[in-house]
CSV table of C-alpha atoms in Angstrom, one decimal:
chain,number,residue,atom,x,y,z
A,1,MET,CA,-5.5,1.0,-17.9
A,2,LEU,CA,-5.3,3.1,-15.1
A,3,ASN,CA,-6.3,3.0,-11.3
A,4,SER,CA,-8.0,6.3,-10.6
A,5,ALA,CA,-8.5,5.8,-7.3
A,6,LEU,CA,-6.5,7.1,-4.3
A,7,CYS,CA,-4.7,4.7,-2.4
A,8,THR,CA,-4.3,5.7,1.0
A,9,ILE,CA,-2.6,3.8,4.0
A,10,ALA,CA,-5.4,5.0,6.2
A,11,PRO,CA,-8.4,2.8,5.7
A,12,PRO,CA,-11.3,5.0,5.5
A,13,ASP,CA,-14.0,2.8,7.5
A,14,LEU,CA,-11.1,3.7,10.3
A,15,LEU,CA,-11.4,7.1,10.1
A,16,GLY,CA,-14.9,6.9,9.2
A,17,TRP,CA,-15.6,4.8,12.6
A,18,LEU,CA,-13.4,7.7,14.8
A,19,ALA,CA,-15.1,9.9,13.3
A,20,LEU,CA,-18.8,9.1,15.1
A,21,GLU,CA,-17.5,7.2,17.7
A,22,GLY,CA,-14.2,8.7,18.5
A,23,SER,CA,-13.1,10.9,21.2
A,24,PRO,CA,-13.7,14.5,20.4
A,25,LYS,CA,-10.2,14.9,19.1
A,26,GLN,CA,-9.9,12.4,17.2
A,27,ARG,CA,-13.3,12.5,15.8
A,28,GLU,CA,-11.8,16.7,15.2
A,29,ALA,CA,-9.1,14.7,12.7
A,30,ALA,CA,-10.7,11.5,11.4
A,31,VAL,CA,-12.9,14.4,9.8
A,32,ARG,CA,-9.7,16.5,9.2
A,33,ALA,CA,-7.8,13.0,6.8
A,34,LEU,CA,-11.5,12.8,5.2
A,35,ALA,CA,-12.0,16.3,3.9
A,36,THR,CA,-8.0,16.7,3.0
A,37,SER,CA,-8.2,12.4,1.0
A,38,ALA,CA,-11.7,13.5,-0.7
A,39,ALA,CA,-10.3,16.6,-2.0
A,40,MET,CA,-6.9,14.5,-3.7
A,41,ARG,CA,-9.3,11.8,-4.2
A,42,SER,CA,-11.4,14.0,-6.6
A,43,GLN,CA,-8.3,15.8,-8.0
A,44,ARG,CA,-7.1,11.9,-8.3
A,45,ALA,CA,-10.2,11.4,-10.1
A,46,VAL,CA,-10.0,13.8,-12.7
A,47,MET,CA,-6.0,13.5,-13.8
A,48,GLY,CA,-7.2,9.6,-14.3
A,49,GLN,CA,-9.7,10.4,-16.4
A,50,LEU,CA,-8.1,12.5,-18.7
A,51,SER,CA,-5.0,10.7,-18.6
A,52,ARG,CA,-7.1,7.6,-20.1
A,53,ARG,CA,-8.5,10.3,-22.9
A,54,LEU,CA,-5.2,11.3,-23.9
A,55,ASN,CA,-3.4,7.9,-23.5
A,56,VAL,CA,-0.8,8.8,-21.1
A,57,HIS,CA,0.3,7.9,-17.3
A,58,THR,CA,-1.6,10.4,-15.0
A,59,GLY,CA,2.0,10.9,-14.1
A,60,ALA,CA,2.5,13.4,-17.3
A,61,LEU,CA,-0.2,15.1,-16.2
A,62,MET,CA,0.5,15.6,-11.8
A,63,GLY,CA,4.2,16.5,-11.5
A,64,ALA,CA,6.7,14.4,-14.1
A,65,ALA,CA,8.2,17.6,-15.1
A,66,LEU,CA,9.8,17.2,-11.5
A,67,ASP,CA,11.7,14.6,-12.6
A,68,THR,CA,15.1,14.8,-12.0
A,69,GLY,CA,16.5,12.0,-13.9
A,70,GLU,CA,17.7,11.1,-10.2
A,71,ARG,CA,16.4,7.7,-8.3
A,72,LEU,CA,14.8,9.5,-5.7
A,73,SER,CA,14.3,12.7,-4.3
A,74,VAL,CA,12.8,14.0,-0.8
A,75,TYR,CA,10.5,17.5,-0.9
A,76,ASP,CA,8.7,19.0,1.7
A,77,ASN,CA,5.2,20.7,1.7
A,78,GLU,CA,5.8,23.0,4.4
A,79,LYS,CA,2.4,21.7,5.5
A,80,HIS,CA,0.6,23.9,2.5
A,81,GLY,CA,-1.6,21.4,1.4
A,82,ARG,CA,-2.4,20.2,-2.2
A,83,PRO,CA,-1.8,23.9,-3.7
A,84,PHE,CA,2.4,23.2,-3.1
A,85,LEU,CA,3.0,19.6,-4.1
A,86,PRO,CA,5.4,19.0,-4.5
A,87,GLY,CA,6.9,21.7,-2.8
A,88,VAL,CA,10.5,22.6,-1.7
A,89,LEU,CA,13.5,20.3,-2.6
A,90,VAL,CA,15.5,19.6,-0.1
A,91,ARG,CA,17.1,15.7,-0.4
A,92,GLY,CA,18.3,14.6,-3.6
A,93,TRP,CA,19.7,11.4,-4.7
A,94,GLU,CA,23.0,10.0,-3.3
A,95,LYS,CA,23.0,13.5,-0.9
A,96,PRO,CA,23.9,13.4,2.3
A,97,PRO,CA,20.6,13.0,5.2
A,98,VAL,CA,19.1,16.4,6.4
A,99,GLU,CA,18.4,17.1,9.9
A,100,ASP,CA,15.0,16.7,9.5
A,101,GLU,CA,14.1,12.7,9.6
A,102,ALA,CA,11.1,12.7,8.6
A,103,VAL,CA,13.0,13.6,5.1
A,104,ASN,CA,15.6,11.0,6.1
A,105,GLN,CA,13.4,7.9,6.6
A,106,ALA,CA,11.1,9.1,3.3
A,107,TYR,CA,14.5,8.7,1.5
A,108,ASP,CA,15.6,6.0,3.1
A,109,GLY,CA,12.5,4.0,2.7
A,110,SER,CA,12.6,5.0,-1.0
A,111,ASN,CA,15.1,3.5,-1.5
A,112,ALA,CA,14.8,0.4,-0.2
A,113,THR,CA,11.9,-0.6,-1.7
A,114,TYR,CA,13.8,0.2,-4.8
A,115,GLU,CA,16.5,-1.7,-4.0
A,116,PHE,CA,14.4,-4.5,-3.3
A,117,TYR,CA,12.1,-4.5,-6.0
A,118,ARG,CA,15.5,-4.7,-8.6
A,119,ASP,CA,17.8,-7.4,-7.0
A,120,LEU,CA,15.2,-9.5,-5.9
A,121,PHE,CA,12.4,-9.5,-8.5
A,122,GLY,CA,14.9,-7.7,-12.0
A,123,ARG,CA,12.0,-4.5,-12.6
A,124,SER,CA,13.6,-1.4,-12.6
A,125,SER,CA,11.6,1.6,-9.9
A,126,LEU,CA,7.5,1.3,-10.3
A,127,ASP,CA,7.4,1.4,-14.5
A,128,GLY,CA,9.9,-0.7,-14.8
A,129,ALA,CA,11.5,1.7,-16.9
A,130,GLY,CA,13.7,3.7,-13.5
A,131,MET,CA,11.0,6.1,-12.8
A,132,GLU,CA,12.0,8.7,-10.3
A,133,LEU,CA,10.8,8.0,-6.7
A,134,ILE,CA,9.3,11.6,-5.5
A,135,SER,CA,8.2,12.1,-1.4
A,136,THR,CA,6.5,15.4,-0.3
A,137,VAL,CA,6.4,15.3,3.4
A,138,HIS,CA,4.7,17.4,6.5
A,139,TYR,CA,1.9,17.5,4.0
A,140,GLY,CA,-0.8,19.7,5.4
A,141,VAL,CA,-1.1,20.5,9.3
A,142,ALA,CA,-1.0,17.5,11.5
A,143,PHE,CA,-2.8,15.4,8.3
A,144,ASP,CA,-2.8,11.8,9.6
A,145,ASN,CA,-2.5,9.6,6.3
A,146,ALA,CA,-0.2,8.8,3.6
A,147,PHE,CA,-0.8,8.4,-0.1
A,148,TRP,CA,0.7,7.3,-3.2
A,149,ASP,CA,-1.3,9.6,-5.4
A,150,GLY,CA,-0.6,8.2,-9.2
A,151,SER,CA,3.0,10.0,-9.8
A,152,GLN,CA,4.3,10.6,-5.8
A,153,MET,CA,4.1,9.3,-2.2
A,154,VAL,CA,2.7,12.2,-0.3
A,155,TYR,CA,3.1,11.8,4.1
A,156,GLY,CA,1.6,13.6,6.7
A,157,ASP,CA,3.2,14.1,10.1
A,158,GLY,CA,-0.6,12.0,11.4
A,159,SER,CA,-2.0,14.7,14.0
A,160,GLY,CA,-0.6,12.5,18.0
A,161,ARG,CA,-4.9,11.8,18.2
A,162,ILE,CA,-5.2,9.0,15.7
A,163,PHE,CA,-1.2,8.2,13.9
A,164,GLN,CA,2.0,9.3,16.1
A,165,VAL,CA,2.9,12.2,15.1
A,166,GLY,CA,6.0,11.2,12.7
A,167,GLY,CA,5.3,7.3,11.7
A,168,LEU,CA,4.1,7.4,8.9
A,169,THR,CA,8.0,8.1,7.4
A,170,ARG,CA,9.2,5.8,10.0
A,171,ALA,CA,7.2,2.8,8.9
A,172,ILE,CA,9.0,1.1,5.8
A,173,ASP,CA,6.4,-1.3,4.8
A,174,VAL,CA,3.5,1.7,5.3
A,175,ILE,CA,6.1,3.2,2.6
A,176,ALA,CA,6.6,-0.3,0.6
A,177,HIS,CA,2.8,-0.4,1.1
A,178,GLU,CA,2.0,2.2,-1.0
A,179,LEU,CA,5.1,2.5,-3.1
A,180,THR,CA,3.7,-1.0,-4.3
A,181,HIS,CA,0.3,0.7,-5.6
A,182,GLY,CA,2.5,2.5,-8.5
A,183,ILE,CA,3.2,-1.2,-9.1
A,184,THR,CA,0.1,-2.0,-9.3
A,185,GLU,CA,-1.0,0.4,-11.4
A,186,PHE,CA,1.8,0.2,-14.0
A,187,THR,CA,0.6,-3.6,-14.2
A,188,ALA,CA,-2.9,-5.2,-13.0
A,189,GLY,CA,-4.3,-2.0,-12.8
A,190,LEU,CA,-6.3,-3.1,-10.2
A,191,VAL,CA,-9.9,-1.0,-10.2
A,192,TYR,CA,-10.3,0.1,-6.9
A,193,SER,CA,-13.3,-2.0,-5.8
A,194,LYS,CA,-15.0,-4.6,-3.8
A,195,GLN,CA,-12.6,-7.7,-4.5
A,196,SER,CA,-9.9,-6.2,-7.1
A,197,GLY,CA,-9.6,-3.4,-4.7
A,198,ALA,CA,-9.2,-5.7,-1.8
A,199,LEU,CA,-6.5,-7.9,-4.0
A,200,ASN,CA,-4.9,-4.0,-4.8
A,201,GLU,CA,-5.0,-3.4,-1.2
A,202,SER,CA,-3.7,-6.8,-0.3
A,203,PHE,CA,-0.6,-7.2,-2.5
A,204,SER,CA,0.4,-3.7,-1.8
A,205,ASP,CA,0.0,-5.5,1.8
A,206,VAL,CA,2.8,-8.6,0.9
A,207,PHE,CA,5.2,-6.3,-0.6
A,208,GLY,CA,5.0,-3.7,2.1
A,209,SER,CA,6.1,-6.6,4.9
A,210,LEU,CA,8.4,-8.5,2.8
A,211,VAL,CA,10.4,-4.8,1.9
A,212,LYS,CA,10.3,-4.7,6.1
A,213,GLN,CA,11.0,-8.7,6.8
A,214,HIS,CA,14.1,-8.2,3.7
A,215,GLY,CA,15.4,-5.1,6.2
A,216,LEU,CA,14.7,-7.2,8.9
A,217,ASN,CA,16.6,-11.0,7.2
A,218,GLN,CA,13.2,-12.5,8.5
A,219,THR,CA,11.7,-15.8,7.7
A,220,ALA,CA,8.5,-16.0,6.5
A,221,ALA,CA,8.4,-17.5,10.3
A,222,GLU,CA,9.7,-14.9,12.2
A,223,ALA,CA,7.5,-12.2,11.3
A,224,ASN,CA,5.1,-11.0,13.0
A,225,TRP,CA,3.3,-9.7,9.7
A,226,LEU,CA,1.8,-6.7,11.3
A,227,ILE,CA,1.2,-3.7,9.0
A,228,GLY,CA,1.9,-0.6,10.4
A,229,GLU,CA,3.4,-1.6,13.8
A,230,GLY,CA,3.9,1.2,16.1
A,231,ILE,CA,2.3,3.8,13.9
A,232,LEU,CA,-1.2,3.9,15.7
A,233,VAL,CA,-1.6,6.1,18.9
A,234,PRO,CA,-1.6,3.7,21.9
A,235,GLY,CA,-5.0,3.6,22.5
A,236,LEU,CA,-6.2,2.2,18.5
A,237,GLY,CA,-4.0,-0.6,18.7
A,238,ALA,CA,-0.3,-2.1,17.6
A,239,ALA,CA,-1.3,-1.5,14.0
A,240,LEU,CA,-3.1,-1.3,10.8
A,241,ARG,CA,-3.2,-4.9,9.3
A,242,ASN,CA,-2.3,-8.0,10.3
A,243,MET,CA,-1.6,-10.5,7.9
A,244,ALA,CA,-1.9,-14.0,9.9
A,245,HIS,CA,-4.6,-13.0,11.6
A,246,PRO,CA,-6.4,-10.2,10.3
A,247,GLY,CA,-9.6,-8.7,12.5
A,248,THR,CA,-6.3,-8.0,15.4
A,249,SER,CA,-4.9,-5.4,14.9
A,250,HIS,CA,-6.7,-2.5,16.6
A,251,SER,CA,-10.4,-1.6,17.8
A,252,GLY,CA,-12.0,-0.7,14.7
A,253,ASP,CA,-10.4,-3.9,12.4
A,254,ARG,CA,-13.2,-4.9,10.1
A,255,GLN,CA,-10.7,-7.9,8.3
A,256,PRO,CA,-12.2,-11.0,8.1
A,257,GLY,CA,-10.0,-13.9,7.8
A,258,HIS,CA,-12.3,-16.5,6.0
A,259,MET,CA,-15.0,-16.3,2.5
A,260,ASP,CA,-17.5,-16.8,5.1
A,261,ASP,CA,-17.1,-13.8,6.4
A,262,TYR,CA,-16.9,-11.9,3.0
A,263,VAL,CA,-17.8,-8.2,4.3
A,264,ASP,CA,-20.9,-7.1,1.5
A,265,LEU,CA,-20.6,-3.5,1.1
A,266,PRO,CA,-21.6,-1.4,-1.2
A,267,ASP,CA,-18.9,1.0,-2.9
A,268,ASP,CA,-20.4,4.7,-2.5
A,269,ASN,CA,-19.3,8.0,-1.4
A,270,ASP,CA,-19.3,6.8,2.2
A,271,PRO,CA,-16.1,6.5,3.9
A,272,ARG,CA,-17.4,4.0,6.7
A,273,ASN,CA,-18.4,1.2,3.3
A,274,ASP,CA,-14.9,1.4,2.1
A,275,ASN,CA,-14.4,1.3,-1.6
A,276,GLY,CA,-16.7,-1.4,-1.4
A,277,GLY,CA,-13.9,-3.0,1.6
A,278,VAL,CA,-11.0,-2.9,0.4
A,279,HIS,CA,-9.2,-2.3,3.0
A,280,ILE,CA,-11.9,-4.6,5.1
A,281,ASN,CA,-12.0,-7.7,2.6
A,282,SER,CA,-8.0,-7.4,2.3
A,283,GLY,CA,-7.5,-9.5,5.3
A,284,ILE,CA,-8.7,-12.6,3.2
A,285,PRO,CA,-6.0,-12.4,0.4
A,286,ASN,CA,-3.5,-11.8,2.8
A,287,ARG,CA,-4.2,-13.9,5.0
A,288,ALA,CA,-3.7,-16.5,2.6
A,289,PHE,CA,-0.6,-15.0,1.5
A,290,ALA,CA,1.2,-15.5,5.2
A,291,LEU,CA,-0.2,-19.0,5.3
A,292,ALA,CA,1.3,-19.9,2.1
A,293,ALA,CA,4.5,-17.7,2.8
A,294,THR,CA,5.2,-19.4,6.3
A,295,ALA,CA,4.2,-22.9,4.4
A,296,LEU,CA,7.0,-22.8,1.9
A,297,GLY,CA,9.5,-21.6,4.9
A,298,GLY,CA,12.1,-19.7,4.9
A,299,TYR,CA,12.4,-15.8,3.5
A,300,ALA,CA,9.1,-15.5,1.6
A,301,TRP,CA,10.4,-13.1,-0.7
A,302,GLU,CA,12.0,-15.9,-2.2
A,303,LYS,CA,9.6,-18.2,-2.9
A,304,ALA,CA,6.1,-17.0,-2.1
A,305,GLY,CA,7.3,-13.5,-3.5
A,306,ARG,CA,8.5,-14.6,-6.3
A,307,ILE,CA,4.8,-16.2,-7.0
A,308,TRP,CA,2.8,-13.1,-6.2
A,309,PHE,CA,5.4,-10.5,-8.2
A,310,GLU,CA,4.8,-12.9,-11.2
A,311,VAL,CA,1.2,-12.4,-10.9
A,312,LEU,CA,1.1,-9.5,-10.2
A,313,THR,CA,2.7,-7.9,-12.9
A,314,THR,CA,1.5,-10.9,-15.4
A,315,LYS,CA,-1.5,-12.5,-15.0
A,316,LEU,CA,-3.6,-10.4,-13.6
A,317,ARG,CA,-6.8,-8.0,-15.4
A,318,PRO,CA,-8.3,-5.1,-13.9
A,319,THR,CA,-11.6,-6.9,-12.8
A,320,THR,CA,-9.9,-10.0,-11.1
A,321,GLN,CA,-11.6,-11.0,-8.4
A,322,PHE,CA,-10.7,-13.7,-5.6
A,323,ASP,CA,-10.8,-16.4,-6.7
A,324,ALA,CA,-9.3,-15.4,-10.8
A,325,ALA,CA,-5.9,-14.3,-8.7
A,326,ALA,CA,-5.8,-18.0,-6.3
A,327,HIS,CA,-5.9,-19.9,-8.9
A,328,ALA,CA,-2.9,-18.2,-10.6
A,329,THR,CA,-0.9,-17.6,-7.6
A,330,VAL,CA,-1.8,-21.7,-7.6
A,331,ASP,CA,-0.3,-21.9,-11.6
A,332,VAL,CA,2.3,-19.8,-11.4
A,333,ALA,CA,3.9,-21.8,-8.2
A,334,GLY,CA,3.9,-24.4,-10.2
A,335,THR,CA,5.3,-23.2,-13.2
A,336,LEU,CA,8.3,-21.2,-11.2
A,337,PHE,CA,8.8,-24.2,-8.2
A,338,GLY,CA,6.7,-27.5,-8.6
A,339,ALA,CA,4.5,-29.3,-6.9
A,340,ALA,CA,4.9,-29.2,-3.9
A,341,GLU,CA,4.4,-25.1,-3.8
A,342,GLN,CA,1.9,-25.7,-6.1
A,343,GLU,CA,0.1,-27.4,-3.2
A,344,ALA,CA,1.5,-25.2,-0.8
A,345,VAL,CA,0.2,-22.0,-2.1
A,346,HIS,CA,-3.4,-24.5,-3.3
A,347,ASN,CA,-4.3,-25.3,0.6
A,348,ALA,CA,-3.3,-21.7,2.1
A,349,TRP,CA,-6.3,-20.2,-1.0
A,350,LYS,CA,-8.7,-23.1,0.7
A,351,GLU,CA,-7.9,-22.1,4.4
A,352,VAL,CA,-9.4,-19.2,3.5
A,353,GLY,CA,-12.0,-20.6,2.0
A,354,VAL,CA,-11.1,-19.0,-2.1
A,355,LEU,CA,-10.8,-22.2,-3.5
A,356,SER,CA,-12.1,-26.0,-2.2
C-alpha cells in the first residue's frame, strides 16, 4: 500500500500556531508555507490515487523518467516552485562539489543516508533496488519546509522568520528523516493519520537521529536526541523535536511523552490538528526508542536500530497502532538478540504507557 500523504519536516501544527500567534512576519511566512504545502499535498493525493489504480509506484507518475541510473542527483528549482520540479541538474553522482552550499549539503546528506542503510542494514536505497535519490534545492521563495513528495526530496531555503536561511539542507537528520519516509512508503506503508501516522513520523525521526549519530560516532548515551537542532530561528527554540524529552524542543511543542497525555485530534483540514496528531503524538514512540537504545547501550544503530528497522520493513501493516508496533519490537528484540534485550525494549514501551 502506498501512502499518498505529503510528509513534511515542518509540523503543520507549528505552522498553524505561528499563523495565528506569531509575529506579523512569522504569520506571513507560516501562511505561505501552509499554502504551498497544501498545493503539493493535493497533487500528492491525486498521484497516490492514480498509482493505486494503475498499480505503479508514485514516482513513475511524478518524475521517475528523471532517474539516470546513478546513486543520486541534485537539482536547482531556482525559486520557481511546483511547476519547475525537479529543476536544473546541478550536481550528479560522483561529480565534485559546486559553489552552492545547499546543493553540496543535499548531496552529502543523501549520500550519507544511502550508505547508512546499505552498510548497516543491507538495503539498496529506499526501494531496496537501488532507486536514485533525487533532490531539489531552492524550492519556491523563502519556503519554510522540506518534504519527500513520493519520488524525490524537496528543500526550501527558509525565510529567516521560522527556519534559518539554509537550515533545512544543513541538518543531516532532517534529510535522513525525509528520505526514511520513502522506505516506509515502500515497506510498511503506514497511513499518515493518527497513530499509524505518528508511527510513520517516529520511524523517520528514529533513523534521522541514527544517521546523525552515526556521522558523529556517538553512542546512545552521548546523543542529545534532538531532531533539527539549530534550524529554527533562535526565538522559537533549539530544535523541532526532542526524542528523549518530548515537549521541550520549541515554544510551540505539544508532544507528549506518555500515553496518559496522548492528544486525540481529528484528521481534518485544520493544520493545527496535524493529520490527527502525527507529529505531536510521535513523541511517545520516539521516547520509547530513545529509552530502549539507551538501556541497550553502545551505538543505537547496533541493537535498537536493527530491531526497529526489521519491524518497519517486515512486521507492520498500513494501519498498525502503537501497541502492535510495540509488541513487534519486543518480539524482534528476542529473536535477534535475546531475553535481556527483549526486556529492555518492553520496559521502554512500558515507561511511556503503551505496554503494561
